[in-house]
Short mmCIF file of C-alpha atoms in Angstrom, two decimals:
data_model
loop_
_atom_site.label_atom_id
_atom_site.label_comp_id
_atom_site.label_asym_id
_atom_site.label_seq_id
_atom_site.Cartn_x
_atom_site.Cartn_y
_atom_site.Cartn_z
CA MET A 812 -69.75 44.88 19.35
CA THR A 813 -68.02 46.75 16.65
CA ASP A 814 -64.71 48.98 16.02
CA GLU A 815 -65.77 51.37 18.68
CA ASN A 816 -64.91 48.70 21.22
CA ALA A 817 -61.52 48.06 19.68
CA GLN A 818 -59.07 48.27 23.01
CA SER A 819 -55.30 49.70 22.34
CA GLU A 820 -52.69 47.09 22.64
CA ASN A 821 -51.42 49.98 25.73
CA GLU A 822 -54.88 49.70 26.97
CA ARG A 823 -54.91 45.40 26.79
CA GLU A 824 -54.48 43.26 29.69
CA PRO A 825 -51.08 41.44 30.19
CA THR A 826 -51.67 38.02 28.70
CA GLN A 827 -52.42 34.91 30.73
CA LEU A 828 -51.80 31.69 30.73
CA TYR A 829 -55.21 29.09 30.37
CA LEU A 830 -54.02 25.86 31.24
CA ILE A 831 -55.68 22.71 29.90
CA SER A 832 -55.30 19.26 31.52
CA PRO A 833 -54.33 16.16 30.13
CA LEU A 834 -56.73 13.03 29.37
CA ASP A 835 -56.06 11.29 31.99
CA VAL A 836 -55.71 13.08 35.54
CA SER A 837 -55.89 10.31 37.51
CA GLY A 838 -53.22 9.02 39.78
CA THR A 839 -50.78 11.98 41.19
CA PHE A 840 -52.26 14.27 38.66
CA PRO A 841 -53.52 16.18 41.85
CA GLU A 842 -50.49 16.99 43.07
CA ARG A 843 -48.96 17.71 39.66
CA LEU A 844 -52.01 20.72 39.28
CA ALA A 845 -51.21 21.66 42.66
CA ARG A 846 -47.70 22.17 42.09
CA ALA A 847 -47.67 24.01 38.54
CA LEU A 848 -50.86 26.18 40.04
CA ASP A 849 -48.00 27.01 43.24
CA ALA A 850 -44.93 28.29 40.10
CA GLY A 851 -46.84 31.39 39.00
CA PRO A 852 -50.17 32.90 38.18
CA VAL A 853 -53.14 30.77 35.84
CA ALA A 854 -56.25 32.38 34.89
CA ALA A 855 -57.88 28.70 33.88
CA PHE A 856 -57.79 25.52 34.25
CA GLN A 857 -59.93 23.60 31.48
CA PHE A 858 -60.80 19.71 32.90
CA ARG A 859 -60.96 17.63 29.70
CA VAL A 860 -61.69 13.65 29.55
CA LYS A 861 -62.73 11.57 27.34
CA GLY A 862 -64.65 8.75 27.21
CA ILE A 863 -65.50 8.18 30.87
CA ASP A 864 -68.95 8.72 31.89
CA GLN A 865 -70.14 11.65 33.72
CA HIS A 866 -70.50 9.81 37.19
CA GLU A 867 -66.62 9.16 36.48
CA ALA A 868 -65.56 12.32 35.33
CA ALA A 869 -67.10 13.80 38.62
CA ARG A 870 -65.15 11.99 41.04
CA LEU A 871 -62.09 13.01 38.75
CA ALA A 872 -62.67 16.73 38.69
CA GLN A 873 -63.76 17.28 42.49
CA PRO A 874 -59.89 17.83 44.01
CA LEU A 875 -58.79 19.67 41.20
CA GLN A 876 -61.76 21.96 41.57
CA THR A 877 -60.55 22.03 45.15
CA ILE A 878 -57.23 22.78 44.24
CA CYS A 879 -58.12 25.54 41.72
CA ALA A 880 -60.61 26.90 43.82
CA THR A 881 -57.71 27.14 46.74
CA HIS A 882 -55.75 29.19 43.99
CA ASP A 883 -58.36 31.49 42.67
CA VAL A 884 -58.33 29.64 38.81
CA ALA A 885 -61.36 29.00 37.02
CA PHE A 886 -62.74 25.70 36.70
CA ILE A 887 -63.46 24.75 32.89
CA VAL A 888 -65.06 22.06 31.91
CA ASN A 889 -64.61 20.93 28.34
CA ASP A 890 -67.18 20.22 26.12
CA SER A 891 -70.28 19.18 28.52
CA ILE A 892 -72.34 21.67 29.50
CA GLY A 893 -74.11 18.67 31.85
CA LEU A 894 -71.27 17.82 33.76
CA ALA A 895 -70.39 21.46 33.94
CA LYS A 896 -73.55 22.44 35.62
CA ARG A 897 -73.83 19.34 38.03
CA ILE A 898 -70.21 20.10 39.12
CA GLY A 899 -71.00 24.21 39.58
CA ALA A 900 -67.97 24.63 38.02
CA ASP A 901 -67.39 28.17 36.84
CA GLY A 902 -67.31 27.78 32.93
CA VAL A 903 -67.62 25.58 30.02
CA HIS A 904 -65.74 25.37 26.80
CA LEU A 905 -67.45 24.31 23.65
CA GLY A 906 -66.56 23.06 20.29
CA GLN A 907 -68.66 23.55 17.09
CA GLU A 908 -70.60 20.43 18.39
CA ASP A 909 -70.55 20.66 21.77
CA GLY A 910 -74.25 22.96 22.57
CA SER A 911 -74.94 26.85 21.69
CA VAL A 912 -73.79 29.64 24.11
CA GLU A 913 -77.27 30.16 24.32
CA ASP A 914 -78.00 27.05 26.33
CA ALA A 915 -75.09 26.91 28.53
CA ARG A 916 -75.79 30.36 29.70
CA LYS A 917 -79.72 29.27 30.79
CA ALA A 918 -78.46 26.13 32.35
CA LEU A 919 -75.06 27.80 33.28
CA GLY A 920 -75.67 31.32 34.63
CA ARG A 921 -74.89 34.54 33.89
CA ASP A 922 -72.13 34.50 35.69
CA ALA A 923 -70.38 31.33 34.08
CA GLN A 924 -67.45 32.05 31.85
CA ILE A 925 -68.12 30.33 28.37
CA GLY A 926 -65.68 29.97 25.83
CA VAL A 927 -66.00 28.62 22.13
CA THR A 928 -63.60 27.32 19.86
CA CYS A 929 -64.00 29.11 16.87
CA HIS A 930 -60.73 27.48 14.75
CA ASN A 931 -59.86 29.77 12.21
CA SER A 932 -62.65 31.13 11.77
CA ARG A 933 -63.89 35.07 11.40
CA HIS A 934 -67.44 34.28 10.73
CA LEU A 935 -67.38 31.37 13.75
CA ALA A 936 -66.07 33.80 16.35
CA MET A 937 -68.00 36.73 14.93
CA GLU A 938 -71.12 34.05 15.56
CA ALA A 939 -69.91 33.48 19.00
CA GLY A 940 -69.65 36.93 20.14
CA GLU A 941 -72.30 37.38 18.98
CA ALA A 942 -74.73 34.79 20.81
CA GLY A 943 -72.35 35.89 24.23
CA ALA A 944 -69.29 33.75 24.42
CA ASP A 945 -67.13 35.42 27.16
CA TYR A 946 -64.30 34.45 25.20
CA ILE A 947 -63.56 32.48 21.56
CA ALA A 948 -60.12 30.26 20.72
CA PHE A 949 -58.51 30.36 17.27
CA GLY A 950 -56.19 27.74 16.64
CA ALA A 951 -54.16 25.54 15.91
CA PHE A 952 -51.25 28.38 15.48
CA PHE A 953 -48.20 25.17 15.71
CA PRO A 954 -48.06 21.53 15.61
CA THR A 955 -50.03 19.41 18.55
CA ALA A 956 -49.87 16.01 19.49
CA THR A 957 -52.67 16.82 21.51
CA LYS A 958 -55.27 16.28 19.22
CA ASP A 959 -55.48 16.29 15.50
CA THR A 960 -55.16 19.47 14.01
CA ARG A 961 -57.99 19.75 11.61
CA TYR A 962 -57.04 23.98 11.29
CA THR A 963 -54.33 25.94 10.74
CA ALA A 964 -54.59 29.55 12.38
CA THR A 965 -51.93 32.57 11.67
CA LEU A 966 -50.94 35.40 13.94
CA ASP A 967 -53.44 37.86 11.35
CA LEU A 968 -56.20 35.90 12.82
CA LEU A 969 -55.40 37.79 16.54
CA GLU A 970 -54.32 40.60 14.78
CA TRP A 971 -57.83 41.14 13.62
CA TRP A 972 -60.11 39.87 16.22
CA GLN A 973 -58.22 42.13 18.90
CA ALA A 974 -59.06 45.36 16.71
CA LEU A 975 -62.05 44.80 16.34
CA PHE A 976 -63.54 43.47 19.37
CA GLU A 977 -63.34 43.92 23.04
CA ILE A 978 -63.74 39.54 23.52
CA PRO A 979 -60.86 37.96 25.10
CA CYS A 980 -59.34 35.39 22.54
CA VAL A 981 -57.28 32.48 23.39
CA ALA A 982 -54.52 31.29 21.43
CA ILE A 983 -53.90 27.10 21.04
CA GLY A 984 -52.48 24.19 20.11
CA GLY A 985 -48.66 24.09 20.30
CA VAL A 986 -47.84 26.80 21.98
CA THR A 987 -44.24 26.75 24.30
CA PRO A 988 -42.15 29.40 25.81
CA GLU A 989 -40.19 29.48 22.96
CA ASN A 990 -42.81 30.41 20.46
CA CYS A 991 -45.24 32.08 22.31
CA LEU A 992 -43.88 35.78 22.14
CA PRO A 993 -45.13 36.59 18.46
CA LEU A 994 -49.15 35.11 19.52
CA ILE A 995 -48.67 37.22 22.50
CA LYS A 996 -47.93 40.60 20.54
CA ALA A 997 -50.47 39.78 17.65
CA GLY A 998 -53.04 40.16 20.62
CA ALA A 999 -53.32 36.93 22.55
CA ASP A 1000 -55.54 37.04 25.64
CA PHE A 1001 -54.60 34.19 27.04
CA LEU A 1002 -52.09 31.32 25.77
CA ALA A 1003 -53.68 28.16 25.72
CA VAL A 1004 -51.14 25.46 26.97
CA CYS A 1005 -51.34 21.59 27.36
CA GLY A 1006 -48.19 19.31 26.21
CA ALA A 1007 -45.66 22.34 27.01
CA VAL A 1008 -46.30 21.87 30.62
CA TRP A 1009 -47.78 18.13 31.46
CA ASN A 1010 -44.97 16.76 28.96
CA SER A 1011 -42.34 18.15 30.98
CA ASP A 1012 -41.66 19.28 34.62
CA GLU A 1013 -45.41 21.44 35.15
CA ALA A 1014 -43.55 23.47 37.60
CA ALA A 1015 -40.69 24.39 35.41
CA ALA A 1016 -42.56 25.11 32.53
CA ILE A 1017 -44.71 27.35 34.15
CA ARG A 1018 -42.54 29.61 35.42
CA ALA A 1019 -40.76 29.14 31.34
CA PHE A 1020 -44.32 30.73 30.29
CA HIS A 1021 -44.13 34.09 32.60
CA ALA A 1022 -39.97 34.37 32.29
CA ALA A 1023 -41.25 34.29 27.75
CA MET A 1024 -44.16 35.73 28.06
CA GLN A 1025 -42.32 39.50 30.02
CA GLU A 1026 -40.31 39.81 27.60
#
């Protein structure tokens, strides 16, 4: 990747939503997911559950995967290459301790979407890109209750990445319809959203994001 591959702001595709699940996807959550996806375009859905075995995770994923397929939304598994392979997910999102891009590519195939959390590190982002990641994620940009915030990212990180590299970048961490516009202008290709959607009316939240993204 070099600056010869840089894309100007005018050539960029419109920023898209990357929806992340709450930790509890049981009960009526499949209906909530369908309602959210009916409300407006979403590029990808990340299945993020913790503290359960792979068999139970696969059981919970099945209806959600079907809903995503119906809506032409990529189904991405958080953290687990093994679970992603088991259920035939569209890809996997890796934290810094969840295995390598090379391992994920070998297990999931060349068409899998592989993303990597890079916190606020230019070095980690460039490493992930060189390893063949399909996207990298920076954050947290804002305070968030979804997970413990150990790293804080700033808008200049998005501007730097967008100016030099073709690989899409995701902005994550406390993103809401009210604060997302600076992220878009700075170069975020995707907005990763969780609490802003699931802690309220999910359909109204998706519509609010799309209204804000078109300003």
